[in-house]
Tab-separated table of C-alpha atoms and ligand atoms in Angstrom:
chain	number	residue	atom	x	y	z
A	7	MET	CA	8.752	-15.385	28.617
A	8	GLU	CA	9.971	-14.627	25.463
A	9	GLU	CA	8.907	-11.182	23.789
A	10	HIS	CA	6.537	-11.600	21.009
A	11	LYS	CA	7.656	-10.020	17.732
A	12	THR	CA	6.138	-8.216	14.414
A	13	LEU	CA	7.805	-9.243	11.071
A	14	VAL	CA	7.626	-6.560	8.370
A	15	ILE	CA	8.123	-8.016	4.938
A	16	GLY	CA	8.733	-5.534	1.875
A	17	ALA	CA	9.859	-3.068	4.571
A	18	SER	CA	12.397	-1.500	2.332
A	19	GLY	CA	9.781	-0.354	0.079
A	20	GLN	CA	7.310	2.821	0.162
A	21	ILE	CA	4.988	1.769	2.467
A	22	GLY	CA	7.247	-0.917	4.379
A	23	THR	CA	9.620	1.920	5.192
A	24	GLU	CA	7.126	4.310	7.067
A	25	LEU	CA	4.875	1.397	8.567
A	26	THR	CA	8.191	0.123	10.038
A	27	LEU	CA	9.152	3.405	11.586
A	28	ALA	CA	5.883	3.771	12.655
A	29	LEU	CA	5.598	0.268	14.381
A	30	ARG	CA	9.005	0.525	15.910
A	31	HIS	CA	7.875	3.971	17.043
A	32	ARG	CA	5.020	2.026	18.728
A	33	TYR	CA	6.549	-1.322	20.094
A	34	GLY	CA	9.980	-0.543	20.366
A	35	GLY	CA	12.525	-1.083	17.949
A	36	GLU	CA	13.899	-4.437	18.694
A	37	SER	CA	10.592	-6.072	18.440
A	38	VAL	CA	9.627	-4.968	14.994
A	39	ILE	CA	12.130	-6.944	12.430
A	40	ALA	CA	12.450	-5.354	8.949
A	41	ALA	CA	12.604	-7.853	6.303
A	42	ASP	CA	13.189	-7.351	2.418
A	43	LEU	CA	15.003	-8.903	-0.747
A	44	LYS	CA	16.652	-5.544	-1.111
A	45	ARG	CA	18.839	-4.163	1.990
A	46	ASP	CA	17.428	-2.036	4.757
A	47	ALA	CA	16.342	1.634	3.904
A	48	ASP	CA	18.720	4.074	4.931
A	49	LEU	CA	15.971	5.320	7.191
A	50	LEU	CA	15.392	2.150	9.192
A	51	LYS	CA	19.262	1.930	9.540
A	52	GLY	CA	20.281	1.235	12.999
A	53	ALA	CA	16.818	1.479	14.474
A	54	GLY	CA	16.070	-1.893	14.495
A	55	PRO	CA	16.719	-5.545	13.285
A	56	PHE	CA	17.002	-6.403	9.757
A	57	LEU	CA	16.716	-9.655	7.968
A	58	PRO	CA	17.420	-10.396	4.610
A	59	LEU	CA	14.678	-12.693	3.248
A	60	ASP	CA	12.846	-13.968	0.028
A	61	VAL	CA	9.444	-14.393	0.814
A	62	MET	CA	8.718	-16.685	-1.817
A	63	ASP	CA	11.146	-19.131	0.135
A	64	LYS	CA	8.625	-20.585	2.579
A	65	MET	CA	10.774	-22.790	4.225
A	66	THR	CA	13.231	-19.868	5.019
A	67	LEU	CA	10.201	-17.652	6.016
A	68	GLN	CA	8.943	-20.701	8.410
A	69	VAL	CA	12.547	-21.010	10.063
A	70	GLN	CA	12.431	-17.369	10.662
A	71	VAL	CA	9.165	-16.908	12.188
A	72	ARG	CA	9.716	-19.655	14.558
A	73	ARG	CA	13.199	-18.670	15.367
A	74	ASN	CA	12.230	-15.147	15.976
A	75	ASN	CA	8.829	-15.740	17.786
A	76	ILE	CA	6.651	-13.727	15.281
A	77	LYS	CA	3.245	-13.394	16.432
A	78	THR	CA	2.291	-10.410	13.817
A	79	ILE	CA	3.165	-10.333	10.135
A	80	TYR	CA	2.769	-7.108	7.666
A	81	LEU	CA	3.252	-8.604	3.867
A	82	LEU	CA	3.843	-5.996	1.806
A	83	ALA	CA	5.956	-7.553	-0.835
A	84	ALA	CA	4.144	-7.611	-4.157
A	85	MET	CA	4.744	-6.161	-7.790
A	86	LEU	CA	2.135	-3.342	-8.467
A	87	SER	CA	-0.127	-2.195	-11.306
A	88	ALA	CA	2.336	-0.622	-13.805
A	89	SER	CA	4.876	-2.823	-13.245
A	90	GLY	CA	2.740	-6.294	-13.135
A	91	GLU	CA	1.100	-5.423	-16.787
A	92	GLN	CA	4.968	-5.139	-18.271
A	93	GLN	CA	5.359	-8.958	-16.827
A	94	PRO	CA	1.952	-10.480	-15.798
A	95	GLN	CA	3.150	-13.509	-15.061
A	96	LEU	CA	5.686	-12.479	-12.684
A	97	ALA	CA	3.590	-10.495	-11.125
A	98	TRP	CA	1.049	-13.280	-10.499
A	99	LYS	CA	3.683	-15.306	-9.093
A	100	LEU	CA	5.078	-12.947	-6.668
A	101	ASN	CA	1.639	-11.893	-5.524
A	102	MET	CA	-0.012	-15.063	-4.680
A	103	GLU	CA	2.786	-17.097	-3.828
A	104	SER	CA	4.241	-14.646	-1.139
A	105	LEU	CA	0.595	-14.623	0.099
A	106	LEU	CA	0.030	-18.208	0.195
A	107	ASN	CA	3.383	-18.712	2.048
A	108	THR	CA	2.771	-16.120	4.624
A	109	LEU	CA	-0.769	-17.905	5.183
A	110	GLU	CA	0.173	-21.198	5.712
A	111	VAL	CA	3.246	-20.143	7.636
A	112	ALA	CA	0.910	-18.194	9.940
A	113	ARG	CA	-1.484	-21.204	10.490
A	114	GLU	CA	1.248	-23.624	10.883
A	115	GLU	CA	3.274	-21.379	13.343
A	116	GLY	CA	0.296	-20.101	15.139
A	117	VAL	CA	1.129	-16.355	14.036
A	118	GLN	CA	-1.495	-14.238	16.100
A	119	LYS	CA	-2.351	-11.622	13.128
A	120	VAL	CA	-1.374	-10.717	9.654
A	121	PHE	CA	-1.970	-7.658	7.423
A	122	TRP	CA	-2.009	-8.216	3.727
A	123	PRO	CA	-2.917	-4.754	1.722
A	124	SER	CA	-5.219	-4.987	-1.270
A	125	SER	CA	-5.998	-2.152	-3.564
A	126	ILE	CA	-8.647	-0.022	-5.509
A	127	ALA	CA	-7.460	-2.395	-8.384
A	128	VAL	CA	-9.805	-4.900	-7.233
A	129	PHE	CA	-12.378	-3.005	-8.850
A	130	GLY	CA	-12.643	-2.602	-12.921
A	131	PRO	CA	-14.624	-0.757	-15.473
A	132	ASP	CA	-17.736	-2.773	-14.502
A	133	ALA	CA	-17.827	-1.390	-10.937
A	134	PRO	CA	-19.403	2.298	-9.960
A	135	ARG	CA	-16.982	4.708	-10.690
A	136	VAL	CA	-18.407	7.313	-8.115
A	137	ASP	CA	-18.517	6.462	-4.374
A	138	CYS	CA	-17.687	2.502	-5.196
A	139	PRO	CA	-19.476	0.480	-2.650
A	140	GLN	CA	-17.643	-1.930	-0.211
A	141	ASN	CA	-19.171	-4.831	-1.775
A	142	ALA	CA	-19.114	-3.641	-5.411
A	143	TRP	CA	-19.097	-6.771	-7.831
A	144	SER	CA	-16.170	-6.266	-10.401
A	145	THR	CA	-13.968	-7.818	-12.635
A	146	PRO	CA	-10.496	-6.132	-12.305
A	147	ALA	CA	-8.437	-5.606	-15.723
A	148	THR	CA	-5.311	-5.540	-14.390
A	149	VAL	CA	-3.217	-8.928	-13.184
A	150	TYR	CA	-2.524	-6.890	-10.186
A	151	GLY	CA	-6.267	-6.392	-9.318
A	152	ILE	CA	-6.796	-10.110	-10.489
A	153	SER	CA	-3.916	-10.942	-7.786
A	154	LYS	CA	-5.433	-8.649	-5.021
A	155	LEU	CA	-9.239	-9.842	-5.719
A	156	SER	CA	-8.058	-13.471	-5.305
A	157	GLY	CA	-5.934	-12.428	-2.376
A	158	GLU	CA	-8.705	-11.262	-0.496
A	159	GLN	CA	-10.809	-14.512	-1.193
A	160	TRP	CA	-7.427	-16.616	0.304
A	161	CYS	CA	-7.701	-14.234	3.125
A	162	HIS	CA	-11.154	-14.691	3.637
A	163	TYR	CA	-10.695	-18.497	3.301
A	164	TYR	CA	-7.674	-18.497	5.918
A	165	PHE	CA	-9.853	-16.762	8.578
A	166	LYS	CA	-13.006	-18.998	7.918
A	167	ARG	CA	-11.329	-22.109	7.706
A	168	TYR	CA	-8.606	-22.006	9.741
A	169	GLY	CA	-9.154	-19.060	12.127
A	170	VAL	CA	-5.979	-16.858	10.919
A	171	ASP	CA	-6.687	-13.297	11.889
A	172	ILE	CA	-6.100	-11.619	8.770
A	173	ARG	CA	-7.033	-8.004	8.244
A	174	SER	CA	-6.730	-5.700	4.971
A	175	ILE	CA	-7.282	-2.535	3.676
A	176	ARG	CA	-8.024	-1.658	-0.113
A	177	TYR	CA	-5.389	1.025	-0.279
A	178	PRO	CA	-6.036	4.148	-2.800
A	179	GLY	CA	-2.742	5.454	-4.263
A	180	LEU	CA	-0.427	6.050	-1.620
A	181	ILE	CA	1.517	9.686	-1.551
A	182	SER	CA	4.644	10.030	0.729
A	183	TYR	CA	7.900	11.735	0.621
A	184	LYS	CA	10.224	9.602	2.632
A	185	THR	CA	10.395	6.831	0.035
A	186	LEU	CA	10.161	6.376	-3.881
A	187	PRO	CA	7.232	4.840	-5.316
A	188	GLY	CA	7.275	1.276	-6.591
A	189	GLY	CA	5.703	0.799	-10.090
A	190	GLY	CA	2.203	1.848	-9.487
A	191	THR	CA	-0.334	3.806	-11.717
A	192	THR	CA	-0.688	6.436	-9.101
A	193	ASP	CA	2.895	7.050	-8.967
A	194	TYR	CA	2.349	10.466	-11.070
A	195	ALA	CA	1.172	11.827	-7.696
A	196	ILE	CA	4.202	11.662	-6.178
A	197	GLU	CA	6.563	12.371	-9.506
A	198	ILE	CA	4.493	15.932	-9.690
A	199	TYR	CA	5.762	17.326	-6.635
A	200	HIS	CA	9.398	16.536	-6.813
A	201	ALA	CA	9.343	17.840	-10.279
A	202	ALA	CA	8.029	21.338	-8.409
A	203	VAL	CA	10.574	20.975	-5.826
A	204	ARG	CA	13.362	20.689	-8.494
A	205	GLY	CA	11.555	23.893	-10.385
A	206	GLU	CA	10.843	21.778	-13.251
A	207	LYS	CA	8.015	21.170	-15.640
A	208	TYR	CA	6.174	17.780	-14.936
A	209	THR	CA	5.021	15.671	-18.122
A	210	CYS	CA	2.253	13.653	-16.708
A	211	PHE	CA	1.770	10.076	-18.103
A	212	LEU	CA	-2.141	10.277	-16.798
A	213	LYS	CA	-4.699	12.822	-18.854
A	214	GLU	CA	-5.583	16.174	-16.668
A	215	ASP	CA	-9.045	14.448	-16.048
A	216	ALA	CA	-7.710	11.054	-14.506
A	217	ARG	CA	-9.659	11.393	-11.396
A	218	LEU	CA	-8.312	8.594	-8.880
A	219	PRO	CA	-8.446	7.926	-4.931
A	220	MET	CA	-5.577	8.811	-3.156
A	221	MET	CA	-4.197	9.169	0.254
A	222	TYR	CA	-1.394	10.677	2.453
A	223	MET	CA	0.959	8.355	3.848
A	224	ASP	CA	0.386	9.460	7.210
A	225	ASP	CA	-2.927	8.413	6.970
A	226	ALA	CA	-2.607	5.119	5.356
A	227	VAL	CA	0.389	4.176	8.177
A	228	ARG	CA	-2.174	5.364	10.791
A	229	GLY	CA	-5.348	3.497	9.573
A	230	THR	CA	-3.325	0.144	9.153
A	231	ILE	CA	-2.347	0.231	12.598
A	232	GLU	CA	-5.921	1.546	13.978
A	233	LEU	CA	-7.078	-1.427	12.001
A	234	MET	CA	-4.513	-4.048	13.326
A	235	GLU	CA	-5.167	-2.935	17.157
A	236	ALA	CA	-8.817	-2.832	16.670
A	237	PRO	CA	-10.626	-5.755	18.539
A	238	ALA	CA	-11.421	-8.986	16.643
A	239	SER	CA	-14.870	-8.543	17.376
A	240	ARG	CA	-15.143	-5.055	15.413
A	241	ILE	CA	-13.945	-6.598	12.263
A	242	THR	CA	-16.492	-7.702	9.935
A	243	VAL	CA	-14.907	-7.693	6.373
A	244	ARG	CA	-12.606	-10.503	6.475
A	245	THR	CA	-11.702	-9.933	2.666
A	246	ALA	CA	-10.492	-6.176	2.692
A	247	TYR	CA	-11.916	-2.719	3.557
A	248	ASN	CA	-12.750	-0.164	1.518
A	249	LEU	CA	-10.586	3.131	2.756
A	250	ALA	CA	-11.094	6.744	1.071
A	251	GLY	CA	-8.675	9.685	1.611
A	252	ILE	CA	-8.704	12.316	-0.969
A	253	SER	CA	-9.662	11.835	-4.733
A	254	PHE	CA	-8.491	14.662	-7.209
A	255	THR	CA	-7.392	14.381	-11.030
A	256	PRO	CA	-3.778	15.780	-12.450
A	257	ALA	CA	-5.067	19.021	-13.259
A	258	GLU	CA	-6.642	19.582	-9.585
A	259	ILE	CA	-3.250	18.464	-7.923
A	260	ALA	CA	-1.337	20.888	-10.283
A	261	ALA	CA	-3.399	24.049	-9.715
A	262	GLU	CA	-2.871	23.040	-6.049
A	263	ILE	CA	0.837	23.058	-6.546
A	264	LYS	CA	0.908	26.206	-8.862
A	265	GLN	CA	-0.790	28.064	-5.712
A	266	LEU	CA	2.053	26.841	-3.556
A	267	VAL	CA	4.755	27.084	-6.061
A	268	PRO	CA	4.555	29.919	-8.388
A	269	GLY	CA	5.486	29.264	-11.835
A	270	PHE	CA	5.283	25.449	-11.561
A	271	SER	CA	3.769	24.334	-15.157
A	272	ILE	CA	2.309	20.468	-16.495
A	273	ASP	CA	1.791	19.105	-19.706
A	274	TYR	CA	0.365	15.775	-20.252
A	275	LYS	CA	1.327	12.852	-22.437
A	276	PRO	CA	-0.825	9.867	-21.270
A	277	ASP	CA	0.649	6.291	-21.995
A	278	TYR	CA	-0.366	2.811	-21.178
A	279	ARG	CA	-0.815	3.919	-17.463
A	280	GLN	CA	-3.800	5.691	-18.424
A	281	ALA	CA	-5.706	2.764	-19.669
A	282	ILE	CA	-5.029	1.315	-16.453
A	283	ALA	CA	-6.448	4.570	-14.497
A	284	GLU	CA	-9.609	4.397	-16.608
A	285	THR	CA	-10.553	0.827	-15.185
A	286	TRP	CA	-10.671	1.963	-11.707
A	287	PRO	CA	-12.872	4.046	-9.643
A	288	GLU	CA	-12.727	8.065	-9.196
A	289	SER	CA	-13.786	7.444	-5.561
A	290	ILE	CA	-14.199	4.927	-2.593
A	291	ASN	CA	-17.482	4.420	-0.184
A	292	ASP	CA	-15.727	3.752	3.126
A	293	GLN	CA	-18.565	3.928	5.421
A	294	THR	CA	-17.898	0.419	6.631
A	295	ALA	CA	-14.545	1.071	8.044
A	296	ARG	CA	-15.738	3.944	9.568
A	297	SER	CA	-18.608	2.280	11.539
A	298	ASP	CA	-16.497	-0.511	12.290
A	299	TRP	CA	-13.420	0.633	13.500
A	300	GLY	CA	-13.442	4.309	13.387
A	301	TRP	CA	-11.553	5.301	10.349
A	302	LYS	CA	-11.263	8.991	9.468
A	303	PRO	CA	-8.762	10.181	7.030
A	304	GLU	CA	-7.046	13.641	8.293
A	305	TYR	CA	-5.240	14.665	4.985
A	306	GLY	CA	-6.814	17.063	2.292
A	307	LEU	CA	-5.105	18.139	-0.856
A	308	ARG	CA	-3.870	21.353	0.816
A	309	ARG	CA	-2.462	19.849	3.714
A	310	MET	CA	-0.597	16.975	2.343
A	311	SER	CA	0.708	19.340	-0.615
A	312	GLU	CA	2.359	21.629	2.255
A	313	GLU	CA	3.807	18.636	3.782
A	314	MET	CA	4.957	17.253	0.597
A	315	LEU	CA	6.753	20.364	-0.631
A	316	ARG	CA	8.106	21.189	2.505
A	317	ASN	CA	9.815	17.592	3.175
A	318	ILE	CA	10.858	16.803	-0.399
A	319	ARG	CA	14.664	17.682	-0.317
A	320	PRO	CA	15.694	19.329	-3.969
A	321	GLU	CA	19.240	17.158	-4.009
A	322	LEU	CA	17.015	13.943	-3.383
A	323	ALA	CA	14.073	14.800	-5.845
A	324	MET	CA	13.636	11.851	-8.173
A	325	THR	CA	14.166	12.365	-11.809
A	326	THR	CA	10.748	11.500	-13.473
A	327	LYS	CA	10.595	8.069	-15.073
A	328	HIS	CA	8.257	7.712	-18.260
A	329	GLY	CA	7.352	4.204	-19.032
B	2	NAD	P1	7.008	-1.290	-3.096
B	2	NAD	O1	7.215	-1.748	-4.451
B	2	NAD	O2	7.428	0.045	-3.116
B	2	NAD	O3	7.749	-2.244	-1.678
B	2	NAD	C1	7.875	-3.870	-2.064
B	2	NAD	C2	8.728	-3.833	-1.555
B	2	NAD	O4	8.905	-5.635	-1.359
B	2	NAD	C3	10.141	-3.862	-1.946
B	2	NAD	O5	11.223	-3.221	-1.393
B	2	NAD	C4	10.757	-5.459	-2.500
B	2	NAD	O6	12.002	-5.212	-2.814
B	2	NAD	C5	10.184	-6.257	-1.810
B	2	NAD	N1	10.233	-7.426	-2.377
B	2	NAD	C6	9.555	-7.650	-3.429
B	2	NAD	N2	9.989	-9.151	-3.844
B	2	NAD	C7	10.241	-9.753	-2.526
B	2	NAD	C8	10.436	-10.911	-2.065
B	2	NAD	N3	10.344	-11.796	-3.205
B	2	NAD	N4	10.576	-11.172	-0.643
B	2	NAD	C9	10.796	-9.947	-0.076
B	2	NAD	N5	10.803	-8.877	-0.148
B	2	NAD	C10	10.091	-8.681	-1.610
B	2	NAD	O7	5.652	-1.436	-2.803
B	2	NAD	P2	4.634	-0.667	-1.823
B	2	NAD	O8	4.183	0.766	-2.526
B	2	NAD	O9	5.217	-0.285	-0.725
B	2	NAD	O10	3.448	-1.548	-1.477
B	2	NAD	C11	3.229	-2.521	-0.374
B	2	NAD	C12	1.976	-3.317	-0.619
B	2	NAD	O11	0.944	-1.940	-0.910
B	2	NAD	C13	1.793	-4.074	-2.070
B	2	NAD	O12	1.099	-5.320	-1.451
B	2	NAD	C14	1.232	-3.083	-2.850
B	2	NAD	O13	0.414	-3.862	-3.686
B	2	NAD	C15	-0.007	-2.323	-1.859
B	2	NAD	N6	-0.519	-1.239	-2.110
B	2	NAD	C16	0.475	-0.031	-2.413
B	2	NAD	C17	-0.095	1.227	-3.087
B	2	NAD	C18	0.591	2.332	-3.159
B	2	NAD	O14	-0.219	3.275	-3.895
B	2	NAD	N7	1.899	2.058	-2.690
B	2	NAD	C19	-1.663	1.002	-2.982
B	2	NAD	C20	-2.369	0.387	-2.863
B	2	NAD	C21	-1.809	-0.795	-2.134
B	3	LIG	N1	-0.951	2.701	-6.332
B	3	LIG	C1	-0.982	1.526	-6.716
B	3	LIG	C2	-0.729	1.351	-7.916
B	3	LIG	O1	-1.138	2.444	-8.658
B	3	LIG	C3	-2.496	1.053	-6.413
B	3	LIG	O2	-2.749	-0.242	-5.794
B	3	LIG	O3	-0.544	0.277	-8.692
């Protein structure tokens, strides 16, 4: 019998690269196909198949899913919050059409499981800012948040109406060293480590007290795989699960870095991303994920900071972008 395969769309991005590595480690290199508009990330080269793919081209997506006997899809292609506010129409088009194409192909081709990430951006200024509950009602303030909230409803609809087993997490800001971030409001929490490794002062685009929910990439990847491997009977949320890791402010992460890199300094020059951050909760209640499928984060600020600073290579440290 032909082997069932997994397709990761958006595999060259921040999460896609690390998730593909983890899936290949777990299920075998050949059974996980990385796909992206961009060429494959250096870390993925030679470790398994790569497919150049535009997820907006539904017919090609369908042909590839059928030809490769794809039974699980991870859809990670999207435009994030900060980039999305620069190009709202394009963000909406990419974020919605990529999901609808994937859901339709999954339904038509009998794909067994789909993962699609939502975000804390589904919550807007009217949601509780502290310990934001799973079912908080909210009006998101960014086109990115609107696309994630609508996407969650589409996932719920495809599950209820067609039985597509689609699972989702509202990721907080994800922090990683293996790949660079892709245009989010939480990217400062990666840039700051790169500046520290280069021995430079960091100018933060958020205010010093902008507390946001964050998570180390290892926790996010582990949580994603745990959710996907959980028995369907444990999954009570078919929109997207709240997931919490660590909540901190720029001043707090800077203080932590100063303890590990004496002499590190920071100043603040808030830009349009501060307005986005102000609409999001400070912290997230993830009790439902914990009780449904056993979610538990492992990384705190200290452990994450030590790993980030140990692993970012100075010669590859990114230069800080503003705007
Ligand atoms: P990213 O921008 O780093 O990666 C996205 C990848 O998708 C890129 O490699 C890009 O080339 C690819 N892509 C874009 N358009 C495509 C297309 N038409 N066809 C095929 N590939 C295409 O993003 P990321 O940070 O890895 O985020 C992945 C997902 O996780 C997104 O849905 C994002 O909203 C969600 N998310 C991310 C974070 C975070 O902090 N990174 C937080 C919450 C949710
Ligand atoms: N990290 C993401 C962003 O800032 C949250 O979804 O856009």
